[in-house]
Coordinates of C-alpha atoms and ligand atoms in Angstrom, one line a residue:
X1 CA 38.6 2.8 40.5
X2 CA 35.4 4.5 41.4
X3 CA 33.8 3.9 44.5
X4 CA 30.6 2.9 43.0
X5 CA 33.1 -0.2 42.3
X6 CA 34.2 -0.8 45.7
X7 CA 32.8 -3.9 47.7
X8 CA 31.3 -3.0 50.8
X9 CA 29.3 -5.3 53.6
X10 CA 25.9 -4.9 55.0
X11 CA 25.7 -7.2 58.1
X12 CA 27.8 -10.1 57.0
X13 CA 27.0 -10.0 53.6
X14 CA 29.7 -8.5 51.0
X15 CA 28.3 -6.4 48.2
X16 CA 30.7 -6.6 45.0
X17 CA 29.3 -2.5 44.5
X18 CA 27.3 0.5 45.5
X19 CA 24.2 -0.1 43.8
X20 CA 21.3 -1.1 44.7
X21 CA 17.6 -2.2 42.9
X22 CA 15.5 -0.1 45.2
X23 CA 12.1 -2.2 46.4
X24 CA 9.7 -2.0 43.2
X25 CA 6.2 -3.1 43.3
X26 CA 6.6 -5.8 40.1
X27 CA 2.9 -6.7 39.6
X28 CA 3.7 -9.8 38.2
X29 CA 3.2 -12.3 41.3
X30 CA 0.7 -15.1 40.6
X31 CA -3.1 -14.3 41.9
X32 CA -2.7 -15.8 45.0
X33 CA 0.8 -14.3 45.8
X34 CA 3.0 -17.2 44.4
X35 CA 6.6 -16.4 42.2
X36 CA 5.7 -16.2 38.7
X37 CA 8.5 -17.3 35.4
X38 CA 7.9 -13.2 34.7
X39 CA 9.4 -12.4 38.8
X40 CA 12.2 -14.8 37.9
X41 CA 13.3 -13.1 34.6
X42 CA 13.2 -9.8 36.5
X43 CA 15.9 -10.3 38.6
X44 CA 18.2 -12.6 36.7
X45 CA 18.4 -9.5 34.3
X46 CA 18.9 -7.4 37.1
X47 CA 21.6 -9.5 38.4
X48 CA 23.4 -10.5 35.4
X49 CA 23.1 -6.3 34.7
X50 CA 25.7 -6.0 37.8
X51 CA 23.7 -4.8 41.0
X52 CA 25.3 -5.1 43.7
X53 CA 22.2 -6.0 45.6
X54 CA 18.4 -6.3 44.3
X55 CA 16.0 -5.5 47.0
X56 CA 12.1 -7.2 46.1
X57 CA 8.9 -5.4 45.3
X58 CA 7.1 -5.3 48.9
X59 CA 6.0 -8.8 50.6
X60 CA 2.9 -9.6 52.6
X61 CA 3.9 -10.9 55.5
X62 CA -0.2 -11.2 56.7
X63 CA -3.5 -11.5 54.6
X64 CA -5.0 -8.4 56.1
X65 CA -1.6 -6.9 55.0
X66 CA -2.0 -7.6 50.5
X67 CA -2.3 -4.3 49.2
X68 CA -2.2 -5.0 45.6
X69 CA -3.7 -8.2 43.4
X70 CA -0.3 -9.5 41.9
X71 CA 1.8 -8.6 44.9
X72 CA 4.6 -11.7 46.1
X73 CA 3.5 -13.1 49.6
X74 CA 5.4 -14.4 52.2
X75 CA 2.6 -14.8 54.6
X76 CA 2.4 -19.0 54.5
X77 CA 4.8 -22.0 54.2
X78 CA 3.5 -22.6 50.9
X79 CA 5.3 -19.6 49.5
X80 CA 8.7 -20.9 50.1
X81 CA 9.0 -23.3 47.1
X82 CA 8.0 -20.5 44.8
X83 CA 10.6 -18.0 46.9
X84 CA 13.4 -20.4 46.9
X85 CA 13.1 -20.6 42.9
X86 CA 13.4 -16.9 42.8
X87 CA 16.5 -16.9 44.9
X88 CA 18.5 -19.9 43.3
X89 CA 17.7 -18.1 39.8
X90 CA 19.5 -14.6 41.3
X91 CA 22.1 -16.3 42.7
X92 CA 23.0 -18.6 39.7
X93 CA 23.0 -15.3 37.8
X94 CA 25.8 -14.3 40.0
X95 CA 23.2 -12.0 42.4
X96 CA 22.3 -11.3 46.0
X97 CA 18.6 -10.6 46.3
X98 CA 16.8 -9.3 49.6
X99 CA 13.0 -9.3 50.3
X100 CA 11.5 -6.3 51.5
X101 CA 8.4 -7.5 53.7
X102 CA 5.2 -5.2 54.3
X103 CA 2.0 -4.9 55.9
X104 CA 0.2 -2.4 54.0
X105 CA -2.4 -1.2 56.5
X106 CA -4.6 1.2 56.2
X107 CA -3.1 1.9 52.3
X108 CA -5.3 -1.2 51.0
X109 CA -9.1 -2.2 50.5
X110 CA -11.5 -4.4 52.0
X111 CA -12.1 -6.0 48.8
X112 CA -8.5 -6.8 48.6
X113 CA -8.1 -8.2 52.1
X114 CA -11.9 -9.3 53.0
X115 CA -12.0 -7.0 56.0
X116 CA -11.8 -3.4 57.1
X117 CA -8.3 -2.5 56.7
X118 CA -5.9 -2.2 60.3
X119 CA -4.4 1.2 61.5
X120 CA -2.5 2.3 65.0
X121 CA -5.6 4.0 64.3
X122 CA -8.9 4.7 62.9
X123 CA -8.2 8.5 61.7
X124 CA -9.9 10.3 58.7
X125 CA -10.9 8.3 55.5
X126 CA -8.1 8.0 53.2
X127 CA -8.4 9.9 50.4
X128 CA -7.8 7.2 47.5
X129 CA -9.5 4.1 48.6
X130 CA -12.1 6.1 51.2
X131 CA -11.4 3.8 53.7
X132 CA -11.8 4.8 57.2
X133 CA -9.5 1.8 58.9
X134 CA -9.7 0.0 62.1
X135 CA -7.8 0.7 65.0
X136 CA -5.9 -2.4 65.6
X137 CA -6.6 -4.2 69.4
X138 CA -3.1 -4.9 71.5
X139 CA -3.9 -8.9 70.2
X140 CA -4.1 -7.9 66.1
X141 CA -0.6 -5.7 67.1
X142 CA 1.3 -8.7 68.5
X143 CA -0.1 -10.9 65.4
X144 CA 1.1 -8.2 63.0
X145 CA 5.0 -8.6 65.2
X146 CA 4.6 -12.3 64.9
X147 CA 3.9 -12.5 61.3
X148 CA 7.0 -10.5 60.4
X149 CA 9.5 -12.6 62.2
X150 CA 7.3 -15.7 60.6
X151 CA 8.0 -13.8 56.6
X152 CA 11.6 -13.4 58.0
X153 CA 11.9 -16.7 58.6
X154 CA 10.6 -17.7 55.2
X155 CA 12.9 -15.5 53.8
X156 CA 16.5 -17.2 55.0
X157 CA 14.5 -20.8 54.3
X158 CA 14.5 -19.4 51.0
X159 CA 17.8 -18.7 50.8
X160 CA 17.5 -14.7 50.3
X161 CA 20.2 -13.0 51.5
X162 CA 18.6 -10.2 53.6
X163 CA 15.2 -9.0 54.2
X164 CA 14.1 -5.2 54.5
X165 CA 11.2 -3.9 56.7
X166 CA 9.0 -1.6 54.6
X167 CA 9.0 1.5 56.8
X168 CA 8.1 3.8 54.6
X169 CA 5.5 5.5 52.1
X170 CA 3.0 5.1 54.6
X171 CA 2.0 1.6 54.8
X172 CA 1.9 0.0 58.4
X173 CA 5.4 0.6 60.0
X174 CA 5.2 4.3 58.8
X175 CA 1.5 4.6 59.9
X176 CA 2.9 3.0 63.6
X177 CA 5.5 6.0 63.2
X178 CA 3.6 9.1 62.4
X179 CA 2.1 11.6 65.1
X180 CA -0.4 11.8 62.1
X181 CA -1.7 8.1 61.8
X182 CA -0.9 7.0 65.1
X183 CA -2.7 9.3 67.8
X184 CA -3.1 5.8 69.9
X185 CA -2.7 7.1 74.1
X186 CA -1.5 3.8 74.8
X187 CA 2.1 2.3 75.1
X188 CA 2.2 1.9 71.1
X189 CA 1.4 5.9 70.6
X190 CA 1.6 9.1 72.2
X191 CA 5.4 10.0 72.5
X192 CA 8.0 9.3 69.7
X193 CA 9.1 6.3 71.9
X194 CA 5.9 4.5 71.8
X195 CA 5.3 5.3 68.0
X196 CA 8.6 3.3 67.3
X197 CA 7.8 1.1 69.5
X198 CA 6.1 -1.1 67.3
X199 CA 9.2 -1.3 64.6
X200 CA 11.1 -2.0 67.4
X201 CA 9.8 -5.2 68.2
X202 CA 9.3 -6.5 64.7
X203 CA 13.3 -6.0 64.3
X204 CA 14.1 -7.7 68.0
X205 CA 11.2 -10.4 66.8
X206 CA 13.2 -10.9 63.9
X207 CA 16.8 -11.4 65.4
X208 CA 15.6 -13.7 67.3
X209 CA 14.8 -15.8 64.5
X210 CA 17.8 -14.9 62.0
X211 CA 21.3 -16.3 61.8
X212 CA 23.8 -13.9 63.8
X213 CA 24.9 -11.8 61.1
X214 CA 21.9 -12.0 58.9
X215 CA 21.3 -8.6 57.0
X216 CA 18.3 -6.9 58.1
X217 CA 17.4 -3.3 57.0
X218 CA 14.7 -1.0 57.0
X219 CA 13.5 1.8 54.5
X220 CA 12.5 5.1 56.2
X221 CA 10.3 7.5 55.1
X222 CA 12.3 11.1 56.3
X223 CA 8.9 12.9 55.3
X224 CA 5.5 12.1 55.6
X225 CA 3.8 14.9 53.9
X226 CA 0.6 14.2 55.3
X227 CA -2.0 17.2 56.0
X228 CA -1.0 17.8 59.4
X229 CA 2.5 16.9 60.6
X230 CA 3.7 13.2 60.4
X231 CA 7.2 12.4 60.3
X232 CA 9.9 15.5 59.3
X233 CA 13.0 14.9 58.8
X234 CA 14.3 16.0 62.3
X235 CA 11.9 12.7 63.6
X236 CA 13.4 10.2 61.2
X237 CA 16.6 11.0 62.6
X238 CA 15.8 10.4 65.5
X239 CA 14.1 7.0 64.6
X240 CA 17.3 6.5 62.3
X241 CA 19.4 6.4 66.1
X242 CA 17.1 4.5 68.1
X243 CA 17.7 2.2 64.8
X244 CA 21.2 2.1 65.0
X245 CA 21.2 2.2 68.4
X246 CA 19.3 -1.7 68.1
X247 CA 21.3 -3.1 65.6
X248 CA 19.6 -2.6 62.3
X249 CA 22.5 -3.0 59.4
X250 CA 21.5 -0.4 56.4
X251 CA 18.9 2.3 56.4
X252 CA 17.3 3.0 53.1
X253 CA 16.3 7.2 52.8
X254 CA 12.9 7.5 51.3
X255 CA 10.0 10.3 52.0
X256 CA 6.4 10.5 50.8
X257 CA 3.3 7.9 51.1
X258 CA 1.5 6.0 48.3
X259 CA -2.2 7.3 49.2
X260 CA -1.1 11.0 50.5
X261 CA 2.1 12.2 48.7
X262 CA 2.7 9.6 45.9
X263 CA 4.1 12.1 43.6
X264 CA 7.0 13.3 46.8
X265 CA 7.8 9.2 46.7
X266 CA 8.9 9.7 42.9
X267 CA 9.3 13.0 41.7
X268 CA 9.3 13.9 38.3
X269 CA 6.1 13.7 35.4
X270 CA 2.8 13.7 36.5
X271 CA 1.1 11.6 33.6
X272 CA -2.5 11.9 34.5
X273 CA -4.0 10.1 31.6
X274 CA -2.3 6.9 32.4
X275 CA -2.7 7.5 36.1
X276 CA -7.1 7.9 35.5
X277 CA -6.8 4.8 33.0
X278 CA -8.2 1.7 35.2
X279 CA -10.6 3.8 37.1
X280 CA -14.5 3.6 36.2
X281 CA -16.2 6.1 34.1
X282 CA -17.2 7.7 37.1
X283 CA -14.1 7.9 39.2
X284 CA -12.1 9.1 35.7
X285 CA -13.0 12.9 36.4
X286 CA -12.4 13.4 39.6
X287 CA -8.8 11.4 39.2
X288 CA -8.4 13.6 36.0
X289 CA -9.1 16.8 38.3
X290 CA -7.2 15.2 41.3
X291 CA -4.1 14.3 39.5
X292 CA -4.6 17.7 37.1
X293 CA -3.3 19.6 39.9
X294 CA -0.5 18.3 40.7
X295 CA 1.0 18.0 37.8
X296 CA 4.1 20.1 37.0
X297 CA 4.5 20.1 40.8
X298 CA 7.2 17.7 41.5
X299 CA 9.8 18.6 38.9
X300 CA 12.5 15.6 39.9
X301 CA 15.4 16.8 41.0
X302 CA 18.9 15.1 41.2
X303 CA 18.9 13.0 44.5
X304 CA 15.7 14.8 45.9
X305 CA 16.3 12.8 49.6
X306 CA 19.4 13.8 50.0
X307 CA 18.9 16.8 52.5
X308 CA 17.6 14.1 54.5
X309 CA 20.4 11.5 53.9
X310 CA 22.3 15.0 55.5
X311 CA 20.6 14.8 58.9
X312 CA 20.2 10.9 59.4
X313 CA 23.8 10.1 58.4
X314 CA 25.8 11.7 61.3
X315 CA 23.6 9.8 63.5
X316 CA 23.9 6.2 62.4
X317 CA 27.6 6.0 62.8
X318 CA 29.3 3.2 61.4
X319 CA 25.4 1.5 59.8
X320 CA 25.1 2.3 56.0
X321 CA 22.6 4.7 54.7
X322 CA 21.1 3.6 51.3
X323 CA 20.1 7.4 49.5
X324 CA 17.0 6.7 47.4
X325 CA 15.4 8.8 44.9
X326 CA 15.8 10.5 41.5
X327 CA 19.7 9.3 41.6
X328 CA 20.1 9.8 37.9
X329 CA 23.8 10.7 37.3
X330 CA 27.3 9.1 37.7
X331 CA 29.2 12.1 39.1
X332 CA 26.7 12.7 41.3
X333 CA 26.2 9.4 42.7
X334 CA 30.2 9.1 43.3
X335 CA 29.9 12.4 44.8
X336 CA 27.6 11.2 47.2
X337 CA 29.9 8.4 48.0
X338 CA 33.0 10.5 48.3
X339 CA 31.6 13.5 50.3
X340 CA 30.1 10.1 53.0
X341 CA 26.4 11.5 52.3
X342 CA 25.9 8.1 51.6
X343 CA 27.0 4.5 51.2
X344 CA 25.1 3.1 49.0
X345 CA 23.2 4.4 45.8
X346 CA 19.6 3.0 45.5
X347 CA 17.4 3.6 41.9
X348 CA 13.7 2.0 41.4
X349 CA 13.3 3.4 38.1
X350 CA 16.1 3.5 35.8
X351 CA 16.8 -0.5 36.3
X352 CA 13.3 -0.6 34.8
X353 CA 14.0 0.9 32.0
X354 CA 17.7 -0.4 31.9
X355 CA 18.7 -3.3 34.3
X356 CA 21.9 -3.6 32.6
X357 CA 22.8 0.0 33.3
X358 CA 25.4 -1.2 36.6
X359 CA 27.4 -3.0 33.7
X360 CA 27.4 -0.2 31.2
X361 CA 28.5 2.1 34.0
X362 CA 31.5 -0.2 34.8
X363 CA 32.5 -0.5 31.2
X364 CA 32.1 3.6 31.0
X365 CA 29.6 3.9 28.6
X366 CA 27.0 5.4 30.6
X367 CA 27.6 8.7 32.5
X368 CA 23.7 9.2 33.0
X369 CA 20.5 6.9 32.9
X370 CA 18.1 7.0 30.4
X371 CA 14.9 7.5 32.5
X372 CA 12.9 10.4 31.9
X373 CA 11.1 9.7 35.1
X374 CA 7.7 10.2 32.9
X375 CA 6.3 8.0 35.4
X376 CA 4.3 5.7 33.2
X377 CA 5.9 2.7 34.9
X378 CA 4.2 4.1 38.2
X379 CA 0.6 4.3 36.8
X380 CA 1.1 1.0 35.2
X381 CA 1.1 -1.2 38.2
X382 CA -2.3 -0.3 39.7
X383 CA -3.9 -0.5 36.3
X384 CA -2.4 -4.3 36.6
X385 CA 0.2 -3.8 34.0
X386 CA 3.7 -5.7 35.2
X387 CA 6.0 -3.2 35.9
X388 CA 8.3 -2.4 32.5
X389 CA 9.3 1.4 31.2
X390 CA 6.0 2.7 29.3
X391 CA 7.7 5.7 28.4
X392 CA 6.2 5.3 25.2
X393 CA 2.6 5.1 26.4
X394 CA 0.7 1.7 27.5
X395 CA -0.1 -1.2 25.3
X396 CA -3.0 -0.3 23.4
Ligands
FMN401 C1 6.4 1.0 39.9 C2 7.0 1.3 41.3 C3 6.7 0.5 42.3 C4 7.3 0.8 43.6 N1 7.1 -0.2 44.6 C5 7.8 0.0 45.8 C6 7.8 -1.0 46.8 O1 7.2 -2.1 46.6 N2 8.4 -0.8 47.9 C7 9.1 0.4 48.2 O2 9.7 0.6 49.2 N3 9.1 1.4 47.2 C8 8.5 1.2 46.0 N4 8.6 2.2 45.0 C9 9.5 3.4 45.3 C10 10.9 3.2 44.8 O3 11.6 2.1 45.5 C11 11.8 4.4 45.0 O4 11.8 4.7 46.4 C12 11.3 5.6 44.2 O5 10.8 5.2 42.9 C13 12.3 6.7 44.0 O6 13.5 6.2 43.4 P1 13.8 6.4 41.8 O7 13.9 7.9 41.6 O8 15.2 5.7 41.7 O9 12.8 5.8 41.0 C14 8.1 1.9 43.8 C15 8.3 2.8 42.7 C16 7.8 2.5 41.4 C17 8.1 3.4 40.3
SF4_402 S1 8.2 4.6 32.3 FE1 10.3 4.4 31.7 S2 11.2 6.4 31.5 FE2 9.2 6.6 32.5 S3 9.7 6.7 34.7 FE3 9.3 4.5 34.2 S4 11.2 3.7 33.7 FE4 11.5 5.9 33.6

């Protein structure tokens, strides 16, 4: 059988296979955060399509942490109905579903989150929303720690079956991690130790809270590609120890950041036109000249993190590494398994277009997905379309 096929545990939980729905920003969520019937349909079709594990589209664990208008929250007891509802329908679909759970930082608006958005520091203007953040104060940092282990705790009340800190694409956790966000001098910057510092205690805040055993993983960016250095690979490894080191259970491989190197994050098309769509008629040239330039620049190529998988998976030892990003064929995904470059295969994309493919690859009718990785599902969700393959162009 191939080892796509083969169960394998993450903390105490048994996968029944080696995929995995990568965390996908779904744009469907209710305006105030809640579970919508268009979230629940999502992942029953993922589940009853065979992955082994769905992993959400990034939670808010905090107000000043929404980055986008129909994102899920987790930030209040109120959610947990609505989350519950979400799980039972995964699980009665014969499913395992974990939440990812994010603070966006300095990679949102104040419009969004009615005040200046929060930073290890308040560094340079971003370059998509302009906004020059706010360094947070020691108080706002242990807030931040407390409202993760608060979402965590929603999470198991709802029944998910593991949750997975968003440290990646350069929203809070990644921004806490990079020599280029965080130039803080205090014990929360200034030497890779204090930089993790502040992941460290949202996991430890977090155990304390979940049942022994409970799965709890994180998704590392291996590459910032910021202007001046963030973090390299050679960094995330060393993260990726100090992570094993603590007792994290799975780390998901990752690279880029959503307002600095969104095309690294998923390689592949540039489609500009879609991408300048929801801005206003002023904005539209400069994103046409903006996103212009880059196109034709990030060519996808078959499992583009896996040079960093390389380097982080000799130093985790016996904790799984998830390898995300541009995984489009079945021999090379069982090649990754075989050769122990990975243990888990992670896709965002092709179970938008397909989320049956899991099945059809166990019934061997599928020896590649269909995505193109045109990248029209990714310039859909900030123009507020819910997240489906628009490889055929938007909705007119
Ligand atoms: C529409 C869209 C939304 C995404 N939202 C998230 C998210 O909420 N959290 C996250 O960690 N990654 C997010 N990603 C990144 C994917 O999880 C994944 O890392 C990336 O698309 C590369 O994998 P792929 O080649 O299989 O698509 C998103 C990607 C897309 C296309
Ligand atoms: S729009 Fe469809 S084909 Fe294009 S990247 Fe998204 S899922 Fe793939």
């Amino acid at each position: 059988m191939s080892a796509l096929f083969s169960p394998m545990k993450i903390g105490k939980v048994e996968l029944s296979n080696r995929f995995i729905n990568s965390a996908t920003y779904e744009a469907m969520a209710n305006k105030t955060g809640e579970v919508s019937d268009a979230l629940i349909k999502r992942y029953e079709r993922l589940a009853k399509g065979g992955v082994g594990l769905c992993i959400s589209g990034m939670m808010y664990v905090h107000a000043s942490g929404r980055g986008y208008k129909n994102q899920i929250g987790i930030h209040g007891d109120r959610m947990i109905p609505g989350l519950r509802k979400l799980v039972a329908s995964v699980h009665q679909a014969g499913g395992k579903i974990a939440f990812q759970i994010a603070h966006c930082g300095r990679q949102t608006t104040k419009r969004m989150i009615g005040q200046t958005p929060l930073a290890p520091s308040s560094r340079g203007r971003d370059p998509i929303n302009f906004v020059k953040p706010k360094e947070m104060t020691e108080n706002e940092i242990m807030e931040i720690i407390k409202a993760f282990g608060a979402g965590a705790r929603r999470a198991v009340e709802a029944g998910a079956d593991g949750i997975q800190l968003h440290a990646a694409h350069g929203y809070l956790i990644n921004e806490f991690l990079s020599p280029y966000f965080n130039i803080r001098t205090d014990s929360w910057g200034g030497s890779d130790e204090n930089r993790f510092r502040f992941l460290k205690e949202i996991f430890q805040e977090i155990k304390k809270i979940v049942p022994d055993g409970y799965p709890v993983l994180v998704k590392l960016s291996t590459n910032d590609y910021t202007p001046k250095e963030g973090v390299t690979p050679t960094l995330a490894a060393r993260y990726a120890r100090w992570l094993a080191e603590v007792g994290i259970d799975a780390v998901e491989v990752s690279c880029g950041g959503t307002n600095y190197s969104y095309m690294n994050m998923c390689r592949g098309d540039v489609p500009t036109a879609e991408m300048v769509k929801g801005l206003s008629w002023w904005e539209k040239p400069i994103g046409r000249l903006m996103f212009g330039k880059l196109e034709g620049k990030y060519d996808l190529e078959e499992g583009y993190n896996l040079a960093a998988a390389r380097m982080i998976k000799p130093v985790l030892g016996g904790t799984p590494l998830i390898l995300v990003g541009g995984m489009r064929t079945v021999k090379h995904m069982e090649d990754v398994l075989e050769n122990r470059q990975a243990d888990f295969i992670s896709m965002s994309r092709p179970f938008i277009r397909e989320p049956f493919l899991v099945n059809k690859i166990k019934e061997g009718k599928m020896d590649r997905v269909s995505c193109v990785s045109c990248n029209r599902c990714l310039a859909a969700v900030p123009n507020g379309l819910p997240v489906y393959c628009y490889n055929k162009g938007f909705p007119a």
